[in-house]
Amino acid sequence: MSLFNVRKQLTFYGAYHSNPINVFIHVICVPIIQWSAWSMVSNVSTRGLLPTVHYDINRYLVFDLNFSTVHALISIIFYLLLEPTAAFLYAPQGAFMLLSATAVAQNFPELFKYVLGAHIVSWILQFIGHGAAEKRAPALFDNLLQALFLAPFFVHLEILFHFFNYNQQLQQHLKNDVGVEIARIRKLEGDKKRAGKK
């Protein structure tokens, strides 16, 4: 099934994130979007939907069973099915992001406007990256699943590939597959433009 095929998922993502400037913007902005979204959603009431589970590790790290936690758990399970080793490497980062995002929401409510601002600015920068550098609409318009769950993991894999030469065989396959997919997309876009001129 292609949903759990890391190569197919990364090929689709890579076709929309091949420009180095756009990739850099995403490496910075996607974790900010993830963290700020978890922070903003962590105070949404789950009364009657989830059991009350709360643990203060300290003032800056808080575990709370909430919608952000559910999203994080679904995400890490999905990542484990896609690429287990990379998912295990991501888990500490994801846990730290979730715990700190929850702590900020619960213990520092005066920071909400900054969290919201960081979220909005990060989205704007990503759209600029797609429009100015990639010259293509972001993948979220074609694949909402990637926007909601997979983008943080793909950024994590991008870092592993670039800085740690992770899974060279997968890297090479992706480089080839992404090149083919970009050529296919450009041909389709060219065909549409030519059809529109007739």
PDB file of C-alpha atoms in Angstrom:
ATOM      1  CA  MET A   1       0.000   0.000   0.000  1.00  0.00           C
ATOM      2  CA  SER A   2       1.508   3.354  -1.030  1.00  0.00           C
ATOM      3  CA  LEU A   3       0.290   5.068   2.156  1.00  0.00           C
ATOM      4  CA  PHE A   4       2.947   3.149   4.109  1.00  0.00           C
ATOM      5  CA  ASN A   5       5.573   3.143   1.357  1.00  0.00           C
ATOM      6  CA  VAL A   6       8.243   5.615   2.469  1.00  0.00           C
ATOM      7  CA  ARG A   7       9.783   5.783  -0.986  1.00  0.00           C
ATOM      8  CA  LYS A   8       6.502   6.733  -2.680  1.00  0.00           C
ATOM      9  CA  GLN A   9       5.561   9.210   0.043  1.00  0.00           C
ATOM     10  CA  LEU A  10       8.999  10.861  -0.038  1.00  0.00           C
ATOM     11  CA  THR A  11       8.986  10.972  -3.833  1.00  0.00           C
ATOM     12  CA  PHE A  12       5.709  12.887  -3.803  1.00  0.00           C
ATOM     13  CA  TYR A  13       6.997  15.224  -1.087  1.00  0.00           C
ATOM     14  CA  GLY A  14      10.375  15.664  -2.783  1.00  0.00           C
ATOM     15  CA  ALA A  15       8.752  16.679  -6.061  1.00  0.00           C
ATOM     16  CA  TYR A  16       7.348  19.723  -4.249  1.00  0.00           C
ATOM     17  CA  HIS A  17      10.481  20.346  -2.172  1.00  0.00           C
ATOM     18  CA  SER A  18      13.480  20.087  -4.476  1.00  0.00           C
ATOM     19  CA  ASN A  19      14.729  23.682  -4.452  1.00  0.00           C
ATOM     20  CA  PRO A  20      17.463  24.106  -1.773  1.00  0.00           C
ATOM     21  CA  ILE A  21      16.053  27.454  -0.590  1.00  0.00           C
ATOM     22  CA  ASN A  22      12.581  25.978  -0.172  1.00  0.00           C
ATOM     23  CA  VAL A  23      14.023  22.928   1.609  1.00  0.00           C
ATOM     24  CA  PHE A  24      15.939  25.210   4.003  1.00  0.00           C
ATOM     25  CA  ILE A  25      12.782  27.220   4.736  1.00  0.00           C
ATOM     26  CA  HIS A  26      10.926  23.987   5.517  1.00  0.00           C
ATOM     27  CA  VAL A  27      13.720  22.660   7.742  1.00  0.00           C
ATOM     28  CA  ILE A  28      13.333  25.795   9.864  1.00  0.00           C
ATOM     29  CA  CYS A  29       9.573  26.390   9.628  1.00  0.00           C
ATOM     30  CA  VAL A  30       8.009  22.909   9.761  1.00  0.00           C
ATOM     31  CA  PRO A  31       9.207  22.174  13.326  1.00  0.00           C
ATOM     32  CA  ILE A  32       8.007  25.637  14.400  1.00  0.00           C
ATOM     33  CA  ILE A  33       4.599  24.961  12.838  1.00  0.00           C
ATOM     34  CA  GLN A  34       4.438  21.536  14.505  1.00  0.00           C
ATOM     35  CA  TRP A  35       5.454  22.868  17.928  1.00  0.00           C
ATOM     36  CA  SER A  36       3.195  25.921  17.816  1.00  0.00           C
ATOM     37  CA  ALA A  37       0.203  23.876  16.596  1.00  0.00           C
ATOM     38  CA  TRP A  38       0.685  21.394  19.435  1.00  0.00           C
ATOM     39  CA  SER A  39       0.955  24.275  21.888  1.00  0.00           C
ATOM     40  CA  MET A  40      -2.205  26.000  20.651  1.00  0.00           C
ATOM     41  CA  VAL A  41      -4.243  22.784  20.534  1.00  0.00           C
ATOM     42  CA  SER A  42      -3.041  21.382  23.863  1.00  0.00           C
ATOM     43  CA  ASN A  43      -5.484  23.522  25.870  1.00  0.00           C
ATOM     44  CA  VAL A  44      -8.528  22.522  23.815  1.00  0.00           C
ATOM     45  CA  SER A  45     -10.884  20.675  26.149  1.00  0.00           C
ATOM     46  CA  THR A  46     -11.029  16.898  25.789  1.00  0.00           C
ATOM     47  CA  ARG A  47     -13.663  16.495  28.503  1.00  0.00           C
ATOM     48  CA  GLY A  48     -15.601  13.288  27.934  1.00  0.00           C
ATOM     49  CA  LEU A  49     -13.432  12.285  24.975  1.00  0.00           C
ATOM     50  CA  LEU A  50     -10.144  11.334  26.644  1.00  0.00           C
ATOM     51  CA  PRO A  51      -9.276  10.249  30.182  1.00  0.00           C
ATOM     52  CA  THR A  52      -7.548  12.826  32.364  1.00  0.00           C
ATOM     53  CA  VAL A  53      -3.828  12.049  32.423  1.00  0.00           C
ATOM     54  CA  HIS A  54      -1.525  14.858  33.525  1.00  0.00           C
ATOM     55  CA  TYR A  55       2.071  14.874  34.744  1.00  0.00           C
ATOM     56  CA  ASP A  56       4.321  17.865  35.389  1.00  0.00           C
ATOM     57  CA  ILE A  57       7.911  16.802  34.791  1.00  0.00           C
ATOM     58  CA  ASN A  58       8.886  20.379  35.606  1.00  0.00           C
ATOM     59  CA  ARG A  59       7.587  23.827  34.714  1.00  0.00           C
ATOM     60  CA  TYR A  60       8.927  23.546  31.154  1.00  0.00           C
ATOM     61  CA  LEU A  61       7.975  19.948  30.334  1.00  0.00           C
ATOM     62  CA  VAL A  62       4.397  18.786  30.877  1.00  0.00           C
ATOM     63  CA  PHE A  63       2.616  15.619  29.757  1.00  0.00           C
ATOM     64  CA  ASP A  64      -1.114  15.913  29.247  1.00  0.00           C
ATOM     65  CA  LEU A  65      -3.337  13.486  27.357  1.00  0.00           C
ATOM     66  CA  ASN A  66      -4.934  15.877  24.866  1.00  0.00           C
ATOM     67  CA  PHE A  67      -5.512  16.266  21.128  1.00  0.00           C
ATOM     68  CA  SER A  68      -1.874  17.234  20.571  1.00  0.00           C
ATOM     69  CA  THR A  69      -0.755  14.038  22.310  1.00  0.00           C
ATOM     70  CA  VAL A  70      -3.140  11.969  20.183  1.00  0.00           C
ATOM     71  CA  HIS A  71      -1.779  13.622  17.032  1.00  0.00           C
ATOM     72  CA  ALA A  72       1.799  12.953  18.190  1.00  0.00           C
ATOM     73  CA  LEU A  73       1.034   9.284  18.914  1.00  0.00           C
ATOM     74  CA  ILE A  74      -0.657   8.726  15.549  1.00  0.00           C
ATOM     75  CA  SER A  75       2.267  10.461  13.863  1.00  0.00           C
ATOM     76  CA  ILE A  76       4.983   8.376  15.527  1.00  0.00           C
ATOM     77  CA  ILE A  77       3.113   5.128  14.783  1.00  0.00           C
ATOM     78  CA  PHE A  78       2.841   6.202  11.147  1.00  0.00           C
ATOM     79  CA  TYR A  79       6.555   7.082  11.084  1.00  0.00           C
ATOM     80  CA  LEU A  80       7.455   3.687  12.561  1.00  0.00           C
ATOM     81  CA  LEU A  81       5.523   1.981   9.775  1.00  0.00           C
ATOM     82  CA  LEU A  82       7.251   4.106   7.130  1.00  0.00           C
ATOM     83  CA  GLU A  83      10.891   4.040   8.289  1.00  0.00           C
ATOM     84  CA  PRO A  84      11.440   2.512  11.765  1.00  0.00           C
ATOM     85  CA  THR A  85      15.059   3.571  12.380  1.00  0.00           C
ATOM     86  CA  ALA A  86      14.416   7.196  11.440  1.00  0.00           C
ATOM     87  CA  ALA A  87      11.240   7.143  13.554  1.00  0.00           C
ATOM     88  CA  PHE A  88      13.182   5.983  16.631  1.00  0.00           C
ATOM     89  CA  LEU A  89      15.678   8.789  16.009  1.00  0.00           C
ATOM     90  CA  TYR A  90      12.802  11.280  15.729  1.00  0.00           C
ATOM     91  CA  ALA A  91      10.983  10.109  18.880  1.00  0.00           C
ATOM     92  CA  PRO A  92      13.082  12.053  21.455  1.00  0.00           C
ATOM     93  CA  GLN A  93      12.765  15.259  19.425  1.00  0.00           C
ATOM     94  CA  GLY A  94       9.031  14.745  18.999  1.00  0.00           C
ATOM     95  CA  ALA A  95       8.577  14.013  22.713  1.00  0.00           C
ATOM     96  CA  PHE A  96      10.544  17.115  23.726  1.00  0.00           C
ATOM     97  CA  MET A  97       8.536  19.267  21.312  1.00  0.00           C
ATOM     98  CA  LEU A  98       5.220  17.910  22.622  1.00  0.00           C
ATOM     99  CA  LEU A  99       6.132  18.243  26.309  1.00  0.00           C
ATOM    100  CA  SER A 100       7.525  21.757  25.938  1.00  0.00           C
ATOM    101  CA  ALA A 101       4.615  22.894  23.739  1.00  0.00           C
ATOM    102  CA  THR A 102       2.151  21.661  26.365  1.00  0.00           C
ATOM    103  CA  ALA A 103       4.116  23.371  29.139  1.00  0.00           C
ATOM    104  CA  VAL A 104       4.137  26.707  27.316  1.00  0.00           C
ATOM    105  CA  ALA A 105       0.386  26.511  26.732  1.00  0.00           C
ATOM    106  CA  GLN A 106      -0.421  25.622  30.338  1.00  0.00           C
ATOM    107  CA  ASN A 107       2.229  27.502  32.324  1.00  0.00           C
ATOM    108  CA  PHE A 108       2.921  30.537  30.153  1.00  0.00           C
ATOM    109  CA  PRO A 109      -0.431  31.589  28.622  1.00  0.00           C
ATOM    110  CA  GLU A 110       0.885  35.132  28.119  1.00  0.00           C
ATOM    111  CA  LEU A 111       3.106  33.718  25.341  1.00  0.00           C
ATOM    112  CA  PHE A 112       0.122  32.606  23.231  1.00  0.00           C
ATOM    113  CA  LYS A 113       0.304  35.646  20.929  1.00  0.00           C
ATOM    114  CA  TYR A 114       3.963  34.862  20.176  1.00  0.00           C
ATOM    115  CA  VAL A 115       3.192  31.196  19.551  1.00  0.00           C
ATOM    116  CA  LEU A 116       0.381  32.185  17.177  1.00  0.00           C
ATOM    117  CA  GLY A 117       2.638  34.746  15.494  1.00  0.00           C
ATOM    118  CA  ALA A 118       5.420  32.186  14.974  1.00  0.00           C
ATOM    119  CA  HIS A 119       2.865  29.769  13.511  1.00  0.00           C
ATOM    120  CA  ILE A 120       1.480  32.314  11.037  1.00  0.00           C
ATOM    121  CA  VAL A 121       4.896  33.673  10.004  1.00  0.00           C
ATOM    122  CA  SER A 122       6.207  30.133   9.423  1.00  0.00           C
ATOM    123  CA  TRP A 123       3.267  29.320   7.139  1.00  0.00           C
ATOM    124  CA  ILE A 124       3.790  32.563   5.214  1.00  0.00           C
ATOM    125  CA  LEU A 125       7.494  31.814   4.765  1.00  0.00           C
ATOM    126  CA  GLN A 126       6.672  28.352   3.444  1.00  0.00           C
ATOM    127  CA  PHE A 127       4.220  29.761   0.912  1.00  0.00           C
ATOM    128  CA  ILE A 128       6.879  32.267  -0.168  1.00  0.00           C
ATOM    129  CA  GLY A 129       9.361  29.394  -0.498  1.00  0.00           C
ATOM    130  CA  HIS A 130       6.970  27.499  -2.732  1.00  0.00           C
ATOM    131  CA  GLY A 131       6.039  30.505  -4.835  1.00  0.00           C
ATOM    132  CA  ALA A 132       9.404  32.234  -5.179  1.00  0.00           C
ATOM    133  CA  ALA A 133      11.868  29.342  -5.013  1.00  0.00           C
ATOM    134  CA  GLU A 134       9.966  26.184  -5.955  1.00  0.00           C
ATOM    135  CA  LYS A 135       7.588  27.919  -8.403  1.00  0.00           C
ATOM    136  CA  ARG A 136       4.877  25.439  -7.496  1.00  0.00           C
ATOM    137  CA  ALA A 137       1.935  25.355  -5.084  1.00  0.00           C
ATOM    138  CA  PRO A 138       2.651  23.484  -1.845  1.00  0.00           C
ATOM    139  CA  ALA A 139       1.860  19.787  -1.586  1.00  0.00           C
ATOM    140  CA  LEU A 140      -0.811  20.400   1.059  1.00  0.00           C
ATOM    141  CA  PHE A 141      -3.207  21.287  -1.760  1.00  0.00           C
ATOM    142  CA  ASP A 142      -2.655  17.830  -3.266  1.00  0.00           C
ATOM    143  CA  ASN A 143      -2.055  15.761  -0.142  1.00  0.00           C
ATOM    144  CA  LEU A 144      -3.551  16.919   3.157  1.00  0.00           C
ATOM    145  CA  LEU A 145      -2.177  13.822   4.924  1.00  0.00           C
ATOM    146  CA  GLN A 146       1.365  15.038   4.303  1.00  0.00           C
ATOM    147  CA  ALA A 147       0.538  18.504   5.596  1.00  0.00           C
ATOM    148  CA  LEU A 148      -1.078  17.175   8.781  1.00  0.00           C
ATOM    149  CA  PHE A 149       1.227  14.286   9.645  1.00  0.00           C
ATOM    150  CA  LEU A 150       4.210  13.675   7.412  1.00  0.00           C
ATOM    151  CA  ALA A 151       5.968  17.016   6.845  1.00  0.00           C
ATOM    152  CA  PRO A 152       7.840  16.965  10.209  1.00  0.00           C
ATOM    153  CA  PHE A 153       9.113  13.447   9.515  1.00  0.00           C
ATOM    154  CA  PHE A 154      10.183  14.349   5.988  1.00  0.00           C
ATOM    155  CA  VAL A 155      12.121  17.334   7.336  1.00  0.00           C
ATOM    156  CA  HIS A 156      13.723  14.996   9.885  1.00  0.00           C
ATOM    157  CA  LEU A 157      14.707  12.607   7.078  1.00  0.00           C
ATOM    158  CA  GLU A 158      16.067  15.503   5.014  1.00  0.00           C
ATOM    159  CA  ILE A 159      18.364  16.402   7.920  1.00  0.00           C
ATOM    160  CA  LEU A 160      19.432  12.769   8.342  1.00  0.00           C
ATOM    161  CA  PHE A 161      20.184  12.494   4.624  1.00  0.00           C
ATOM    162  CA  HIS A 162      22.072  15.775   4.360  1.00  0.00           C
ATOM    163  CA  PHE A 163      24.100  15.797   7.575  1.00  0.00           C
ATOM    164  CA  PHE A 164      24.433  12.114   8.483  1.00  0.00           C
ATOM    165  CA  ASN A 165      24.300  10.398   5.068  1.00  0.00           C
ATOM    166  CA  TYR A 166      21.463   8.245   6.379  1.00  0.00           C
ATOM    167  CA  ASN A 167      20.329   5.264   4.262  1.00  0.00           C
ATOM    168  CA  GLN A 168      22.322   5.955   1.095  1.00  0.00           C
ATOM    169  CA  GLN A 169      20.339   3.430  -0.927  1.00  0.00           C
ATOM    170  CA  LEU A 170      17.037   5.151  -0.119  1.00  0.00           C
ATOM    171  CA  GLN A 171      18.641   8.536  -0.850  1.00  0.00           C
ATOM    172  CA  GLN A 172      19.726   7.402  -4.321  1.00  0.00           C
ATOM    173  CA  HIS A 173      16.340   5.879  -5.132  1.00  0.00           C
ATOM    174  CA  LEU A 174      14.643   9.100  -4.026  1.00  0.00           C
ATOM    175  CA  LYS A 175      16.962  11.288  -6.067  1.00  0.00           C
ATOM    176  CA  ASN A 176      16.084   9.282  -9.182  1.00  0.00           C
ATOM    177  CA  ASP A 177      12.370   8.982  -8.371  1.00  0.00           C
ATOM    178  CA  VAL A 178      12.000  12.692  -7.561  1.00  0.00           C
ATOM    179  CA  GLY A 179      13.691  13.629 -10.847  1.00  0.00           C
ATOM    180  CA  VAL A 180      11.232  11.446 -12.772  1.00  0.00           C
ATOM    181  CA  GLU A 181       8.257  12.834 -10.813  1.00  0.00           C
ATOM    182  CA  ILE A 182       9.308  16.459 -11.388  1.00  0.00           C
ATOM    183  CA  ALA A 183       9.665  15.778 -15.119  1.00  0.00           C
ATOM    184  CA  ARG A 184       6.182  14.196 -15.141  1.00  0.00           C
ATOM    185  CA  ILE A 185       4.656  17.168 -13.284  1.00  0.00           C
ATOM    186  CA  ARG A 186       6.337  19.698 -15.581  1.00  0.00           C
ATOM    187  CA  LYS A 187       5.068  17.828 -18.636  1.00  0.00           C
ATOM    188  CA  LEU A 188       1.517  17.868 -17.239  1.00  0.00           C
ATOM    189  CA  GLU A 189       1.790  21.584 -16.436  1.00  0.00           C
ATOM    190  CA  GLY A 190       3.139  22.265 -19.936  1.00  0.00           C
ATOM    191  CA  ASP A 191       0.325  20.247 -21.518  1.00  0.00           C
ATOM    192  CA  LYS A 192      -2.264  22.238 -19.520  1.00  0.00           C
ATOM    193  CA  LYS A 193      -0.755  25.556 -20.603  1.00  0.00           C
ATOM    194  CA  ARG A 194      -0.692  24.506 -24.239  1.00  0.00           C
ATOM    195  CA  ALA A 195      -4.286  23.259 -24.029  1.00  0.00           C
ATOM    196  CA  GLY A 196      -5.324  26.577 -22.456  1.00  0.00           C
ATOM    197  CA  LYS A 197      -3.827  28.558 -25.342  1.00  0.00           C
ATOM    198  CA  LYS A 198      -5.856  26.680 -27.950  1.00  0.00           C
TER     199      LYS A 198
END
